[in-house]
Amino acid sequence: MNDEFVRKDVFEAEVRRLDEHFDSAVSRMEAKIDAGISEIKAQNATFREHVTNELSGMNEKILAMDGKISALQAKVDNISGNVVLIMTIAGIVISGLTLFIQIYMR
């Protein structure tokens, strides 16, 4: 019986040692997983900040382009007005010349 008792104690001690080993391994794995998740969250936050900054920069560029487009549109409107004025004056001059030629050529 003593032999059996000793074997049972050795077995239980071995089971306790294995349980502690498994618990230790599980704790290390959980720590690694937690560290990995923390790293992923940090990278995600950094990426989100980068994207936000890029979008902000793009928005500023779009606003600057909008101002340039408005300035170009104003120039085109000004040129269009000048062309209409020149065409009107040219039409009046041609009509005047035509009348002058008709009156003095008879």
N, CA and C atoms as an extended XYZ file, in Angstrom:
318
Properties=species:S:1:pos:R:3:atomname:S:1:resname:S:1:resid:I:1 pbc="F F F"
N         0.802       -1.206        0.000 N   MET     1
C         0.000        0.000        0.000 CA  MET     1
C         0.838        1.260        0.000 C   MET     1
N         1.943        1.207        0.665 N   ASN     2
C         2.810        2.368        0.686 CA  ASN     2
C         3.277        2.734       -0.718 C   ASN     2
N         3.549        1.687       -1.494 N   ASP     3
C         3.968        1.921       -2.871 CA  ASP     3
C         2.891        2.660       -3.657 C   ASP     3
N         1.674        2.233       -3.477 N   GLU     4
C         0.540        2.866       -4.153 CA  GLU     4
C         0.367        4.309       -3.693 C   GLU     4
N         0.528        4.555       -2.431 N   PHE     5
C         0.380        5.892       -1.870 CA  PHE     5
C         1.454        6.830       -2.422 C   PHE     5
N         2.661        6.339       -2.510 N   VAL     6
C         3.772        7.132       -3.044 CA  VAL     6
C         3.528        7.443       -4.507 C   VAL     6
N         3.066        6.450       -5.241 N   ARG     7
C         2.778        6.671       -6.657 CA  ARG     7
C         1.671        7.702       -6.838 C   ARG     7
N         0.661        7.624       -5.966 N   LYS     8
C        -0.444        8.585       -6.063 CA  LYS     8
C         0.054        9.993       -5.760 C   LYS     8
N         0.909       10.153       -4.763 N   ASP     9
C         1.478       11.463       -4.440 CA  ASP     9
C         2.329       11.991       -5.594 C   ASP     9
N         3.123       11.127       -6.181 N   VAL    10
C         3.954       11.517       -7.319 CA  VAL    10
C         3.065       11.912       -8.491 C   VAL    10
N         2.029       11.143       -8.737 N   PHE    11
C         1.086       11.446       -9.816 CA  PHE    11
C         0.418       12.794       -9.581 C   PHE    11
N        -0.080       13.022       -8.368 N   GLU    12
C        -0.752       14.288       -8.063 CA  GLU    12
C         0.223       15.459       -8.158 C   GLU    12
N         1.444       15.244       -7.711 N   ALA    13
C         2.456       16.297       -7.823 CA  ALA    13
C         2.738       16.599       -9.294 C   ALA    13
N         2.810       15.566      -10.094 N   GLU    14
C         3.047       15.741      -11.532 CA  GLU    14
C         1.872       16.462      -12.188 C   GLU    14
N         0.647       16.105      -11.793 N   VAL    15
C        -0.547       16.777      -12.324 CA  VAL    15
C        -0.534       18.249      -11.938 C   VAL    15
N        -0.191       18.568      -10.683 N   ARG    16
C        -0.114       19.966      -10.233 CA  ARG    16
C         0.951       20.730      -11.032 C   ARG    16
N         2.102       20.089      -11.260 N   ARG    17
C         3.170       20.718      -12.028 CA  ARG    17
C         2.714       21.007      -13.452 C   ARG    17
N         2.026       20.048      -14.075 N   LEU    18
C         1.501       20.250      -15.432 CA  LEU    18
C         0.444       21.351      -15.457 C   LEU    18
N        -0.437       21.373      -14.438 N   ASP    19
C        -1.449       22.437      -14.355 CA  ASP    19
C        -0.791       23.806      -14.256 C   ASP    19
N         0.246       23.897      -13.416 N   GLU    20
C         0.959       25.172      -13.283 CA  GLU    20
C         1.631       25.552      -14.601 C   GLU    20
N         2.194       24.552      -15.271 N   HIS    21
C         2.840       24.800      -16.561 CA  HIS    21
C         1.811       25.293      -17.587 C   HIS    21
N         0.657       24.634      -17.650 N   PHE    22
C        -0.404       25.058      -18.566 CA  PHE    22
C        -0.904       26.455      -18.213 C   PHE    22
N        -1.125       26.730      -16.942 N   ASP    23
C        -1.571       28.056      -16.502 CA  ASP    23
C        -0.560       29.125      -16.897 C   ASP    23
N         0.716       28.802      -16.702 N   SER    24
C         1.779       29.739      -17.081 CA  SER    24
C         1.775       29.987      -18.590 C   SER    24
N         1.634       28.900      -19.353 N   ALA    25
C         1.612       29.031      -20.819 CA  ALA    25
C         0.401       29.850      -21.268 C   ALA    25
N        -0.745       29.590      -20.668 N   VAL    26
C        -1.959       30.343      -21.018 CA  VAL    26
C        -1.784       31.818      -20.668 C   VAL    26
N        -1.184       32.090      -19.522 N   SER    27
C        -0.953       33.484      -19.110 CA  SER    27
C        -0.021       34.191      -20.087 C   SER    27
N         1.046       33.512      -20.522 N   ARG    28
C         1.966       34.113      -21.500 CA  ARG    28
C         1.264       34.373      -22.829 C   ARG    28
N         0.443       33.407      -23.275 N   MET    29
C        -0.292       33.582      -24.529 CA  MET    29
C        -1.276       34.742      -24.426 C   MET    29
N        -1.981       34.845      -23.304 N   GLU    30
C        -2.922       35.954      -23.119 CA  GLU    30
C        -2.181       37.284      -23.119 C   GLU    30
N        -1.015       37.328      -22.486 N   ALA    31
C        -0.215       38.550      -22.458 CA  ALA    31
C         0.230       38.939      -23.863 C   ALA    31
N         0.660       37.932      -24.651 N   LYS    32
C         1.066       38.217      -26.032 CA  LYS    32
C        -0.109       38.693      -26.862 C   LYS    32
N        -1.251       38.073      -26.682 N   ILE    33
C        -2.453       38.481      -27.427 CA  ILE    33
C        -2.846       39.906      -27.043 C   ILE    33
N        -2.830       40.207      -25.742 N   ASP    34
C        -3.161       41.557      -25.290 CA  ASP    34
C        -2.185       42.581      -25.854 C   ASP    34
N        -0.896       42.228      -25.867 N   ALA    35
C         0.114       43.131      -26.429 CA  ALA    35
C        -0.120       43.333      -27.920 C   ALA    35
N        -0.464       42.239      -28.603 N   GLY    36
C        -0.744       42.341      -30.041 CA  GLY    36
C        -1.948       43.226      -30.310 C   GLY    36
N        -2.987       43.053      -29.530 N   ILE    37
C        -4.192       43.873      -29.701 CA  ILE    37
C        -3.870       45.344      -29.415 C   ILE    37
N        -3.079       45.587      -28.368 N   SER    38
C        -2.681       46.965      -28.043 CA  SER    38
C        -1.880       47.579      -29.187 C   SER    38
N        -0.989       46.796      -29.767 N   GLU    39
C        -0.188       47.282      -30.899 CA  GLU    39
C        -1.080       47.587      -32.103 C   GLU    39
N        -2.021       46.718      -32.379 N   ILE    40
C        -2.946       46.945      -33.493 CA  ILE    40
C        -3.774       48.208      -33.254 C   ILE    40
N        -4.235       48.397      -32.023 N   LYS    41
C        -5.002       49.601      -31.702 CA  LYS    41
C        -4.154       50.854      -31.880 C   LYS    41
N        -2.891       50.788      -31.466 N   ALA    42
C        -1.993       51.942      -31.616 CA  ALA    42
C        -1.756       52.245      -33.090 C   ALA    42
N        -1.531       51.194      -33.886 N   GLN    43
C        -1.331       51.386      -35.322 CA  GLN    43
C        -2.592       51.937      -35.971 C   GLN    43
N        -3.748       51.459      -35.537 N   ASN    44
C        -5.018       51.938      -36.060 CA  ASN    44
C        -5.194       53.424      -35.755 C   ASN    44
N        -4.862       53.829      -34.538 N   ALA    45
C        -4.986       55.240      -34.156 CA  ALA    45
C        -4.032       56.102      -34.978 C   ALA    45
N        -2.810       55.609      -35.173 N   THR    46
C        -1.841       56.345      -35.983 CA  THR    46
C        -2.327       56.465      -37.422 C   THR    46
N        -2.833       55.392      -37.976 N   PHE    47
C        -3.349       55.415      -39.345 CA  PHE    47
C        -4.539       56.361      -39.469 C   PHE    47
N        -5.434       56.303      -38.483 N   ARG    48
C        -6.608       57.185      -38.501 CA  ARG    48
C        -6.171       58.655      -38.473 C   ARG    48
N        -5.165       58.954      -37.653 N   GLU    49
C        -4.664       60.333      -37.567 CA  GLU    49
C        -4.045       60.756      -38.898 C   GLU    49
N        -3.284       59.833      -39.503 N   HIS    50
C        -2.658       60.124      -40.801 CA  HIS    50
C        -3.723       60.403      -41.861 C   HIS    50
N        -4.737       59.562      -41.920 N   VAL    51
C        -5.814       59.741      -42.906 CA  VAL    51
C        -6.551       61.056      -42.665 C   VAL    51
N        -6.821       61.360      -41.391 N   THR    52
C        -7.498       62.614      -41.061 CA  THR    52
C        -6.669       63.806      -41.515 C   THR    52
N        -5.360       63.761      -41.274 N   ASN    53
C        -4.481       64.851      -41.704 CA  ASN    53
C        -4.459       64.981      -43.225 C   ASN    53
N        -4.394       63.851      -43.908 N   GLU    54
C        -4.386       63.874      -45.372 CA  GLU    54
C        -5.691       64.466      -45.915 C   GLU    54
N        -6.810       64.039      -45.345 N   LEU    55
C        -8.099       64.566      -45.796 CA  LEU    55
C        -8.209       66.060      -45.516 C   LEU    55
N        -7.691       66.491      -44.394 N   SER    56
C        -7.707       67.911      -44.058 CA  SER    56
C        -6.880       68.699      -45.074 C   SER    56
N        -5.703       68.161      -45.395 N   GLY    57
C        -4.856       68.809      -46.398 CA  GLY    57
C        -5.535       68.866      -47.755 C   GLY    57
N        -6.204       67.785      -48.129 N   MET    58
C        -6.924       67.764      -49.411 CA  MET    58
C        -8.050       68.787      -49.405 C   MET    58
N        -8.735       68.893      -48.283 N   ASN    59
C        -9.830       69.853      -48.177 CA  ASN    59
C        -9.310       71.276      -48.355 C   ASN    59
N        -8.149       71.571      -47.750 N   GLU    60
C        -7.554       72.901      -47.908 CA  GLU    60
C        -7.172       73.151      -49.363 C   GLU    60
N        -6.619       72.137      -50.024 N   LYS    61
C        -6.254       72.286      -51.432 CA  LYS    61
C        -7.490       72.510      -52.298 C   LYS    61
N        -8.565       71.796      -51.986 N   ILE    62
C        -9.812       71.966      -52.748 CA  ILE    62
C       -10.350       73.376      -52.568 C   ILE    62
N       -10.303       73.881      -51.337 N   LEU    63
C       -10.771       75.244      -51.092 CA  LEU    63
C        -9.912       76.259      -51.836 C   LEU    63
N        -8.586       76.024      -51.868 N   ALA    64
C        -7.697       76.922      -52.609 CA  ALA    64
C        -8.008       76.866      -54.100 C   ALA    64
N        -8.260       75.652      -54.613 N   MET    65
C        -8.605       75.517      -56.029 CA  MET    65
C        -9.936       76.186      -56.324 C   MET    65
N       -10.862       76.108      -55.388 N   ASP    66
C       -12.159       76.751      -55.575 CA  ASP    66
C       -11.987       78.255      -55.729 C   ASP    66
N       -11.094       78.830      -54.919 N   GLY    67
C       -10.802       80.262      -55.048 CA  GLY    67
C       -10.190       80.595      -56.390 C   GLY    67
N        -9.271       79.746      -56.863 N   LYS    68
C        -8.645       79.970      -58.165 CA  LYS    68
C        -9.671       79.839      -59.293 C   LYS    68
N       -10.551       78.863      -59.160 N   ILE    69
C       -11.595       78.676      -60.173 CA  ILE    69
C       -12.519       79.891      -60.206 C   ILE    69
N       -12.855       80.415      -59.046 N   SER    70
C       -13.708       81.607      -58.995 CA  SER    70
C       -13.001       82.786      -59.650 C   SER    70
N       -11.691       82.928      -59.409 N   ALA    71
C       -10.932       84.018      -60.027 CA  ALA    71
C       -10.897       83.852      -61.541 C   ALA    71
N       -10.677       82.607      -62.000 N   LEU    72
C       -10.679       82.361      -63.453 CA  LEU    72
C       -12.050       82.635      -64.060 C   LEU    72
N       -13.091       82.260      -63.354 N   GLN    73
C       -14.444       82.505      -63.845 CA  GLN    73
C       -14.701       84.001      -63.949 C   GLN    73
N       -14.212       84.773      -62.987 N   ALA    74
C       -14.370       86.227      -63.039 CA  ALA    74
C       -13.609       86.795      -64.227 C   ALA    74
N       -12.400       86.280      -64.496 N   LYS    75
C       -11.623       86.752      -65.654 CA  LYS    75
C       -12.341       86.423      -66.959 C   LYS    75
N       -12.880       85.216      -67.044 N   VAL    76
C       -13.609       84.822      -68.259 CA  VAL    76
C       -14.833       85.715      -68.456 C   VAL    76
N       -15.548       85.980      -67.363 N   ASP    77
C       -16.702       86.877      -67.458 CA  ASP    77
C       -16.266       88.265      -67.912 C   ASP    77
N       -15.139       88.753      -67.414 N   ASN    78
C       -14.622       90.059      -67.784 CA  ASN    78
C       -14.228       90.078      -69.260 C   ASN    78
N       -13.533       89.000      -69.690 N   ILE    79
C       -13.141       88.907      -71.104 CA  ILE    79
C       -14.375       88.829      -71.993 C   ILE    79
N       -15.367       88.068      -71.573 N   SER    80
C       -16.607       87.956      -72.354 CA  SER    80
C       -17.275       89.322      -72.490 C   SER    80
N       -17.304       90.066      -71.391 N   GLY    81
C       -17.890       91.410      -71.442 CA  GLY    81
C       -17.108       92.314      -72.380 C   GLY    81
N       -15.773       92.208      -72.348 N   ASN    82
C       -14.943       93.024      -73.248 CA  ASN    82
C       -15.172       92.649      -74.707 C   ASN    82
N       -15.283       91.368      -74.981 N   VAL    83
C       -15.528       90.906      -76.357 CA  VAL    83
C       -16.870       91.440      -76.855 C   VAL    83
N       -17.888       91.387      -76.017 N   VAL    84
C       -19.211       91.900      -76.404 CA  VAL    84
C       -19.130       93.399      -76.669 C   VAL    84
N       -18.409       94.121      -75.816 N   LEU    85
C       -18.261       95.562      -76.008 CA  LEU    85
C       -17.520       95.869      -77.308 C   LEU    85
N       -16.433       95.132      -77.570 N   ILE    86
C       -15.671       95.342      -78.806 CA  ILE    86
C       -16.522       95.015      -80.024 C   ILE    86
N       -17.291       93.919      -79.951 N   MET    87
C       -18.153       93.547      -81.087 CA  MET    87
C       -19.232       94.615      -81.314 C   MET    87
N       -19.766       95.151      -80.245 N   THR    88
C       -20.790       96.191      -80.369 CA  THR    88
C       -20.198       97.436      -81.012 C   THR    88
N       -19.020       97.838      -80.533 N   ILE    89
C       -18.369       99.028      -81.116 CA  ILE    89
C       -18.023       98.770      -82.576 C   ILE    89
N       -17.509       97.566      -82.879 N   ALA    90
C       -17.183       97.231      -84.271 CA  ALA    90
C       -18.444       97.268      -85.130 C   ALA    90
N       -19.549       96.766      -84.601 N   GLY    91
C       -20.809       96.802      -85.354 CA  GLY    91
C       -21.266       98.232      -85.611 C   GLY    91
N       -21.139       99.081      -84.606 N   ILE    92
C       -21.530      100.493      -84.775 CA  ILE    92
C       -20.635      101.174      -85.802 C   ILE    92
N       -19.315      100.916      -85.720 N   VAL    93
C       -18.375      101.521      -86.672 CA  VAL    93
C       -18.679      101.045      -88.089 C   VAL    93
N       -18.901       99.750      -88.251 N   ILE    94
C       -19.214       99.219      -89.596 CA  ILE    94
C       -20.526       99.815      -90.112 C   ILE    94
N       -21.535       99.902      -89.230 N   SER    95
C       -22.817      100.501      -89.645 CA  SER    95
C       -22.608      101.964      -90.018 C   SER    95
N       -21.796      102.666      -89.230 N   GLY    96
C       -21.517      104.076      -89.541 CA  GLY    96
C       -20.784      104.222      -90.851 C   GLY    96
N       -19.787      103.381      -91.086 N   LEU    97
C       -19.066      103.426      -92.360 CA  LEU    97
C       -19.990      103.100      -93.532 C   LEU    97
N       -20.842      102.131      -93.299 N   THR    98
C       -21.778      101.752      -94.363 CA  THR    98
C       -22.699      102.925      -94.699 C   THR    98
N       -23.235      103.570      -93.667 N   LEU    99
C       -24.092      104.731      -93.897 CA  LEU    99
C       -23.318      105.865      -94.571 C   LEU    99
N       -22.093      106.086      -94.094 N   PHE   100
C       -21.266      107.147      -94.672 CA  PHE   100
C       -20.997      106.893      -96.147 C   PHE   100
N       -20.672      105.612      -96.470 N   ILE   101
C       -20.383      105.268      -97.874 CA  ILE   101
C       -21.638      105.405      -98.706 C   ILE   101
N       -22.788      105.001      -98.185 N   GLN   102
C       -24.034      105.093      -98.947 CA  GLN   102
C       -24.439      106.538      -99.178 C   GLN   102
N       -24.221      107.376      -98.178 N   ILE   103
C       -24.636      108.781      -98.320 CA  ILE   103
C       -23.710      109.504      -99.262 C   ILE   103
N       -22.419      109.364      -99.162 N   TYR   104
C       -21.464      110.120      -99.951 CA  TYR   104
C       -21.129      109.476     -101.284 C   TYR   104
N       -21.557      108.278     -101.512 N   MET   105
C       -21.287      107.600     -102.786 CA  MET   105
C       -22.439      107.752     -103.772 C   MET   105
N       -23.490      108.350     -103.434 N   ARG   106
C       -24.631      108.518     -104.349 CA  ARG   106
C       -24.458      109.604     -105.311 C   ARG   106
